[in-house]
Amino acid sequence: LGATQILTSGEEYKNIYPLWNWCMLPGTTAIQQADSVILRGYLFGTNEFAGGVSNGKNGVIAYEHDYRGVKAKKAYFFMNDVVLCLGAGIESSAPEEVFTTVNQCFFTGSMTVNDGSREWTYKSGQEMNNPKWVYHDRIGYLFLDETKRNVCSRIQTGAWKEIDLSGSSERLSGDIFNLWVDHGTKVSDGHYGYMLVPDCTLKNFRSFVKNHTYEIVSNTRFIQAVKLKKEQIYAVVFYTPGTVVLDDGITLCADKKAVVYIEKQGEEFKVWAADPLYSQKEVTLTLNGKDILLTFPAGDYVGNTVSRY
């Protein structure tokens, strides 16, 4: 379902589960309707596309989301100790709102919010619409596109028995940090783009916001692509065969569905790729007019990354 939990201390979610709004699990894109989160028995995904590529340090994971009336293409780019999260092609015919929840964790008592022109320190119980960036509990959140966004802290209540029949019925409460993207109702071609910068000081996060070189190259239902321009690092998710212009003078084509990671070193390129379908034998990538044939592994190693230097 694309859920993410961002940990720096390990205490961010400890015993939070009775207090969680289960329609807003961190990282998920979901209908805001309580019945939609009721689980009975095991559930198995129906999507075919789900996989990732890695060079051992940086990488990408992506999948096609299709769950309880919500469809989306969701990708997570892990590059240089930052996570860049993209969603595209978000669709829902439900009358309820669809949210992509960035995080829902215990509130530490204050957060810093910037709307692009001014900065505030917020205390418990306050809410702000459309922040440009948010800093809370050593994690920075930076939004990269113009979507409807909300951040707040609020008292949430619940009991363990509500999620575990053998649990206590004692009512518990806690101050919970919530940050989410509101896609509205009856969504058609919704999207989002945000970055997670974990384990940083506020001073360092402010500097990161001003100086980072991450760019979204493409965020569509067909191709999601990101680059670090200064470092000349590129990552692409091909949900369909296609072509993307990654940078000045750098064009990449794929003849099959694939997840690709590229580093340019001098005039040479290093290329890594993986099969998100776990069934394809090979992929031909065309980089600046030059064909690169990569054979995907089979058997116990199906889905693993292959490379060409």
GROMACS .gro file of C-alpha atoms in nm:
model
  309
    1LEU     CA    1   0.000   0.000   0.000
    2GLY     CA    2   0.302   0.229  -0.007
    3ALA     CA    3   0.317   0.283   0.369
    4THR     CA    4   0.626   0.453   0.509
    5GLN     CA    5   0.748   0.501   0.864
    6ILE     CA    6   1.028   0.754   0.913
    7LEU     CA    7   1.242   0.679   1.217
    8THR     CA    8   1.531   0.872   1.366
    9SER     CA    9   1.490   0.784   1.735
   10GLY     CA   10   1.270   0.475   1.706
   11GLU     CA   11   1.011   0.632   1.937
   12GLU     CA   12   0.804   0.816   1.673
   13TYR     CA   13   0.531   0.549   1.655
   14LYS     CA   14   0.578   0.357   1.979
   15ASN     CA   15   0.231   0.251   2.102
   16ILE     CA   16   0.063   0.502   1.868
   17TYR     CA   17  -0.166   0.247   1.703
   18PRO     CA   18  -0.480   0.294   1.916
   19LEU     CA   19  -0.455   0.668   1.844
   20TRP     CA   20  -0.390   0.646   1.472
   21ASN     CA   21  -0.643   0.757   1.215
   22TRP     CA   22  -0.619   0.434   1.016
   23CYS     CA   23  -0.738   0.610   0.699
   24MET     CA   24  -0.415   0.812   0.716
   25LEU     CA   25  -0.130   0.566   0.746
   26PRO     CA   26   0.202   0.737   0.664
   27GLY     CA   27   0.287   0.708   0.293
   28THR     CA   28  -0.050   0.576   0.178
   29THR     CA   29  -0.297   0.721  -0.073
   30ALA     CA   30  -0.641   0.628   0.052
   31ILE     CA   31  -1.013   0.708   0.070
   32GLN     CA   32  -1.109   0.886   0.392
   33GLN     CA   33  -1.383   0.642   0.486
   34ALA     CA   34  -1.357   0.423   0.796
   35ASP     CA   35  -1.498   0.109   0.631
   36SER     CA   36  -1.218   0.119   0.373
   37VAL     CA   37  -0.956   0.025   0.634
   38ILE     CA   38  -1.135  -0.275   0.783
   39LEU     CA   39  -0.923  -0.585   0.718
   40ARG     CA   40  -1.065  -0.936   0.727
   41GLY     CA   41  -0.818  -1.214   0.666
   42TYR     CA   42  -0.529  -1.185   0.424
   43LEU     CA   43  -0.537  -0.944   0.131
   44PHE     CA   44  -0.334  -0.991  -0.184
   45GLY     CA   45  -0.246  -0.718  -0.430
   46THR     CA   46  -0.375  -0.741  -0.786
   47ASN     CA   47  -0.105  -0.523  -0.944
   48GLU     CA   48   0.163  -0.676  -1.165
   49PHE     CA   49   0.409  -0.386  -1.151
   50ALA     CA   50   0.612  -0.362  -0.828
   51GLY     CA   51   0.988  -0.353  -0.804
   52GLY     CA   52   1.305  -0.160  -0.745
   53VAL     CA   53   1.658  -0.093  -0.860
   54SER     CA   54   1.969  -0.021  -0.652
   55ASN     CA   55   2.343   0.031  -0.695
   56GLY     CA   56   2.401  -0.054  -0.329
   57LYS     CA   57   2.377   0.306  -0.209
   58ASN     CA   58   2.100   0.481  -0.404
   59GLY     CA   59   1.789   0.333  -0.558
   60VAL     CA   60   1.419   0.346  -0.645
   61ILE     CA   61   1.114   0.139  -0.559
   62ALA     CA   62   0.781   0.182  -0.740
   63TYR     CA   63   0.450   0.010  -0.786
   64GLU     CA   64   0.104   0.041  -0.941
   65HIS     CA   65  -0.149   0.107  -0.667
   66ASP     CA   66  -0.498  -0.041  -0.706
   67TYR     CA   67  -0.681  -0.079  -0.376
   68ARG     CA   68  -1.043  -0.026  -0.270
   69GLY     CA   69  -1.131   0.209  -0.553
   70VAL     CA   70  -0.808   0.413  -0.560
   71LYS     CA   71  -0.556   0.382  -0.841
   72ALA     CA   72  -0.217   0.550  -0.857
   73LYS     CA   73   0.145   0.520  -0.969
   74LYS     CA   74   0.371   0.560  -0.666
   75ALA     CA   75   0.751   0.581  -0.658
   76TYR     CA   76   1.012   0.639  -0.388
   77PHE     CA   77   1.356   0.765  -0.491
   78PHE     CA   78   1.627   0.704  -0.228
   79MET     CA   79   1.917   0.925  -0.335
   80ASN     CA   80   2.197   1.069  -0.121
   81ASP     CA   81   2.020   1.019   0.214
   82VAL     CA   82   1.698   1.186   0.095
   83VAL     CA   83   1.370   1.022  -0.006
   84LEU     CA   84   1.177   1.185  -0.291
   85CYS     CA   85   0.820   1.055  -0.315
   86LEU     CA   86   0.613   1.086  -0.633
   87GLY     CA   87   0.254   0.996  -0.709
   88ALA     CA   88   0.072   1.033  -1.041
   89GLY     CA   89  -0.238   0.912  -1.220
   90ILE     CA   90  -0.435   0.912  -0.894
   91GLU     CA   91  -0.797   0.818  -0.960
   92SER     CA   92  -1.101   0.758  -0.743
   93SER     CA   93  -1.474   0.765  -0.816
   94ALA     CA   94  -1.563   0.762  -0.446
   95PRO     CA   95  -1.758   1.054  -0.295
   96GLU     CA   96  -1.512   1.070  -0.004
   97GLU     CA   97  -1.188   1.266  -0.014
   98VAL     CA   98  -0.863   1.093  -0.106
   99PHE     CA   99  -0.553   1.183   0.099
  100THR     CA  100  -0.188   1.100   0.055
  101THR     CA  101  -0.057   1.102   0.411
  102VAL     CA  102   0.303   1.217   0.441
  103ASN     CA  103   0.326   1.134   0.810
  104GLN     CA  104   0.118   1.072   1.122
  105CYS     CA  105   0.328   1.035   1.437
  106PHE     CA  106   0.352   1.162   1.793
  107PHE     CA  107   0.379   1.543   1.812
  108THR     CA  108   0.685   1.662   2.003
  109GLY     CA  109   0.540   1.999   2.110
  110SER     CA  110   0.643   2.230   1.827
  111MET     CA  111   0.709   2.240   1.455
  112THR     CA  112   0.844   2.497   1.212
  113VAL     CA  113   0.636   2.576   0.905
  114ASN     CA  114   0.723   2.786   0.600
  115ASP     CA  115   0.471   2.893   0.333
  116GLY     CA  116   0.737   3.006   0.086
  117SER     CA  117   0.762   3.362   0.214
  118ARG     CA  118   0.734   3.344   0.594
  119GLU     CA  119   0.828   3.103   0.870
  120TRP     CA  120   0.646   3.021   1.197
  121THR     CA  121   0.697   2.802   1.499
  122TYR     CA  122   0.371   2.621   1.569
  123LYS     CA  123   0.248   2.481   1.896
  124SER     CA  124  -0.003   2.209   1.974
  125GLY     CA  125  -0.352   2.233   1.828
  126GLN     CA  126  -0.270   2.462   1.538
  127GLU     CA  127  -0.324   2.394   1.170
  128MET     CA  128  -0.186   2.548   0.852
  129ASN     CA  129  -0.284   2.505   0.488
  130ASN     CA  130  -0.045   2.468   0.195
  131PRO     CA  131   0.294   2.478   0.367
  132LYS     CA  132   0.596   2.485   0.138
  133TRP     CA  133   0.798   2.298   0.394
  134VAL     CA  134   0.761   2.162   0.747
  135TYR     CA  135   1.021   2.068   1.005
  136HIS     CA  136   0.926   1.844   1.298
  137ASP     CA  137   1.122   1.609   1.524
  138ARG     CA  138   1.447   1.616   1.321
  139ILE     CA  139   1.270   1.545   0.992
  140GLY     CA  140   1.226   1.798   0.711
  141TYR     CA  141   0.936   1.773   0.464
  142LEU     CA  142   0.961   1.971   0.140
  143PHE     CA  143   0.677   1.988  -0.114
  144LEU     CA  144   0.774   2.006  -0.479
  145ASP     CA  145   0.446   2.074  -0.660
  146GLU     CA  146   0.131   2.279  -0.619
  147THR     CA  147  -0.113   2.054  -0.437
  148LYS     CA  148  -0.354   2.119  -0.152
  149ARG     CA  149  -0.164   2.041   0.168
  150ASN     CA  150  -0.240   2.052   0.539
  151VAL     CA  151  -0.035   2.020   0.856
  152CYS     CA  152  -0.158   2.017   1.215
  153SER     CA  153  -0.132   1.860   1.556
  154ARG     CA  154  -0.447   1.736   1.725
  155ILE     CA  155  -0.556   1.525   2.019
  156GLN     CA  156  -0.661   1.178   1.900
  157THR     CA  157  -0.819   0.909   2.114
  158GLY     CA  158  -0.872   0.537   2.095
  159ALA     CA  159  -0.836   0.203   2.272
  160TRP     CA  160  -0.631  -0.107   2.197
  161LYS     CA  161  -0.953  -0.309   2.187
  162GLU     CA  162  -1.061  -0.119   1.875
  163ILE     CA  163  -0.776  -0.276   1.678
  164ASP     CA  164  -0.723  -0.595   1.880
  165LEU     CA  165  -1.020  -0.773   2.038
  166SER     CA  166  -0.795  -0.906   2.315
  167GLY     CA  167  -0.670  -0.556   2.399
  168SER     CA  168  -0.771  -0.316   2.675
  169SER     CA  169  -1.085  -0.102   2.643
  170GLU     CA  170  -0.921   0.184   2.836
  171ARG     CA  171  -0.952   0.512   2.644
  172LEU     CA  172  -0.616   0.663   2.556
  173SER     CA  173  -0.531   1.000   2.407
  174GLY     CA  174  -0.228   1.171   2.261
  175ASP     CA  175  -0.115   1.472   2.062
  176ILE     CA  176  -0.057   1.355   1.704
  177PHE     CA  177   0.132   1.528   1.421
  178ASN     CA  178  -0.050   1.505   1.085
  179LEU     CA  179   0.080   1.611   0.743
  180TRP     CA  180  -0.108   1.522   0.425
  181VAL     CA  181  -0.199   1.607   0.066
  182ASP     CA  182  -0.571   1.647  -0.006
  183HIS     CA  183  -0.659   1.528  -0.357
  184GLY     CA  184  -1.029   1.606  -0.316
  185THR     CA  185  -1.323   1.388  -0.419
  186LYS     CA  186  -1.381   1.194  -0.742
  187VAL     CA  187  -1.012   1.238  -0.824
  188SER     CA  188  -0.891   1.228  -1.183
  189ASP     CA  189  -0.518   1.232  -1.263
  190GLY     CA  190  -0.416   1.350  -0.918
  191HIS     CA  191  -0.050   1.382  -0.826
  192TYR     CA  192   0.197   1.473  -0.552
  193GLY     CA  193   0.568   1.528  -0.503
  194TYR     CA  194   0.749   1.572  -0.173
  195MET     CA  195   1.085   1.507  -0.012
  196LEU     CA  196   1.177   1.356   0.324
  197VAL     CA  197   1.504   1.472   0.480
  198PRO     CA  198   1.556   1.264   0.796
  199ASP     CA  199   1.783   1.320   1.093
  200CYS     CA  200   1.875   1.683   1.028
  201THR     CA  201   1.881   2.005   1.227
  202LEU     CA  202   1.651   2.294   1.137
  203LYS     CA  203   1.953   2.497   1.027
  204ASN     CA  204   2.071   2.220   0.797
  205PHE     CA  205   1.721   2.169   0.656
  206ARG     CA  206   1.688   2.540   0.574
  207SER     CA  207   2.018   2.517   0.390
  208PHE     CA  208   1.902   2.205   0.206
  209VAL     CA  209   1.582   2.378   0.091
  210LYS     CA  210   1.786   2.663  -0.060
  211ASN     CA  211   2.069   2.463  -0.214
  212HIS     CA  212   1.953   2.115  -0.315
  213THR     CA  213   1.973   2.015  -0.683
  214TYR     CA  214   1.692   1.756  -0.693
  215GLU     CA  215   1.451   1.804  -0.983
  216ILE     CA  216   1.140   1.621  -1.096
  217VAL     CA  217   1.191   1.542  -1.464
  218SER     CA  218   0.858   1.368  -1.516
  219ASN     CA  219   0.565   1.271  -1.294
  220THR     CA  220   0.296   1.109  -1.507
  221ARG     CA  221   0.111   0.778  -1.513
  222PHE     CA  222   0.359   0.668  -1.783
  223ILE     CA  223   0.700   0.782  -1.657
  224GLN     CA  224   0.829   0.909  -1.323
  225ALA     CA  225   1.182   1.046  -1.331
  226VAL     CA  226   1.410   1.242  -1.098
  227LYS     CA  227   1.758   1.389  -1.131
  228LEU     CA  228   2.029   1.537  -0.915
  229LYS     CA  229   2.161   1.787  -1.165
  230LYS     CA  230   2.485   1.877  -0.989
  231GLU     CA  231   2.578   1.515  -0.917
  232GLN     CA  232   2.453   1.396  -1.262
  233ILE     CA  233   2.244   1.118  -1.110
  234TYR     CA  234   1.918   1.009  -1.275
  235ALA     CA  235   1.643   0.761  -1.188
  236VAL     CA  236   1.344   0.660  -1.400
  237VAL     CA  237   1.036   0.442  -1.360
  238PHE     CA  238   0.894   0.327  -1.693
  239TYR     CA  239   0.536   0.211  -1.631
  240THR     CA  240   0.515   0.175  -2.009
  241PRO     CA  241   0.785   0.164  -2.276
  242GLY     CA  242   0.875   0.521  -2.362
  243THR     CA  243   1.125   0.805  -2.387
  244VAL     CA  244   1.231   1.073  -2.140
  245VAL     CA  245   1.471   1.366  -2.172
  246LEU     CA  246   1.670   1.354  -1.849
  247ASP     CA  247   1.894   1.655  -1.902
  248ASP     CA  248   2.054   1.867  -2.170
  249GLY     CA  249   2.186   1.614  -2.419
  250ILE     CA  250   2.069   1.308  -2.225
  251THR     CA  251   1.774   1.110  -2.362
  252LEU     CA  252   1.671   0.766  -2.238
  253CYS     CA  253   1.436   0.517  -2.406
  254ALA     CA  254   1.313   0.180  -2.277
  255ASP     CA  255   1.144  -0.083  -2.492
  256LYS     CA  256   0.983  -0.251  -2.189
  257LYS     CA  257   0.856  -0.165  -1.844
  258ALA     CA  258   1.158  -0.112  -1.620
  259VAL     CA  259   1.309   0.073  -1.326
  260VAL     CA  260   1.640   0.241  -1.415
  261TYR     CA  261   1.917   0.423  -1.228
  262ILE     CA  262   2.200   0.610  -1.404
  263GLU     CA  263   2.516   0.791  -1.294
  264LYS     CA  264   2.726   0.999  -1.533
  265GLN     CA  265   3.097   0.999  -1.452
  266GLY     CA  266   3.294   1.222  -1.686
  267GLU     CA  267   3.177   1.129  -2.033
  268GLU     CA  268   3.079   0.775  -1.934
  269PHE     CA  269   2.750   0.641  -1.799
  270LYS     CA  270   2.691   0.366  -1.547
  271VAL     CA  271   2.346   0.207  -1.581
  272TRP     CA  272   2.148  -0.016  -1.345
  273ALA     CA  273   1.804  -0.165  -1.422
  274ALA     CA  274   1.551  -0.410  -1.281
  275ASP     CA  275   1.237  -0.588  -1.400
  276PRO     CA  276   0.928  -0.474  -1.202
  277LEU     CA  277   0.716  -0.751  -1.356
  278TYR     CA  278   0.946  -1.041  -1.251
  279SER     CA  279   0.875  -1.207  -1.585
  280GLN     CA  280   1.070  -1.023  -1.856
  281LYS     CA  281   1.386  -1.172  -1.999
  282GLU     CA  282   1.560  -0.849  -2.102
  283VAL     CA  283   1.526  -0.479  -2.171
  284THR     CA  284   1.688  -0.260  -2.434
  285LEU     CA  285   1.768   0.088  -2.310
  286THR     CA  286   1.865   0.350  -2.565
  287LEU     CA  287   2.083   0.618  -2.408
  288ASN     CA  288   2.162   0.909  -2.640
  289GLY     CA  289   2.105   0.685  -2.940
  290LYS     CA  290   2.320   0.398  -2.814
  291ASP     CA  291   2.143   0.068  -2.742
  292ILE     CA  292   2.219  -0.108  -2.413
  293LEU     CA  293   2.087  -0.464  -2.383
  294LEU     CA  294   2.042  -0.583  -2.026
  295THR     CA  295   1.944  -0.944  -1.951
  296PHE     CA  296   1.731  -0.986  -1.640
  297PRO     CA  297   1.808  -1.269  -1.395
  298ALA     CA  298   1.572  -1.560  -1.342
  299GLY     CA  299   1.507  -1.818  -1.073
  300ASP     CA  300   1.601  -1.718  -0.719
  301TYR     CA  301   1.740  -1.387  -0.848
  302VAL     CA  302   1.437  -1.272  -1.044
  303GLY     CA  303   1.374  -0.901  -0.989
  304ASN     CA  304   1.735  -0.830  -0.895
  305THR     CA  305   1.929  -0.536  -1.032
  306VAL     CA  306   2.156  -0.579  -1.334
  307SER     CA  307   2.416  -0.326  -1.448
  308ARG     CA  308   2.627  -0.209  -1.738
  309TYR     CA  309   2.934   0.015  -1.705
   0.00000   0.00000   0.00000
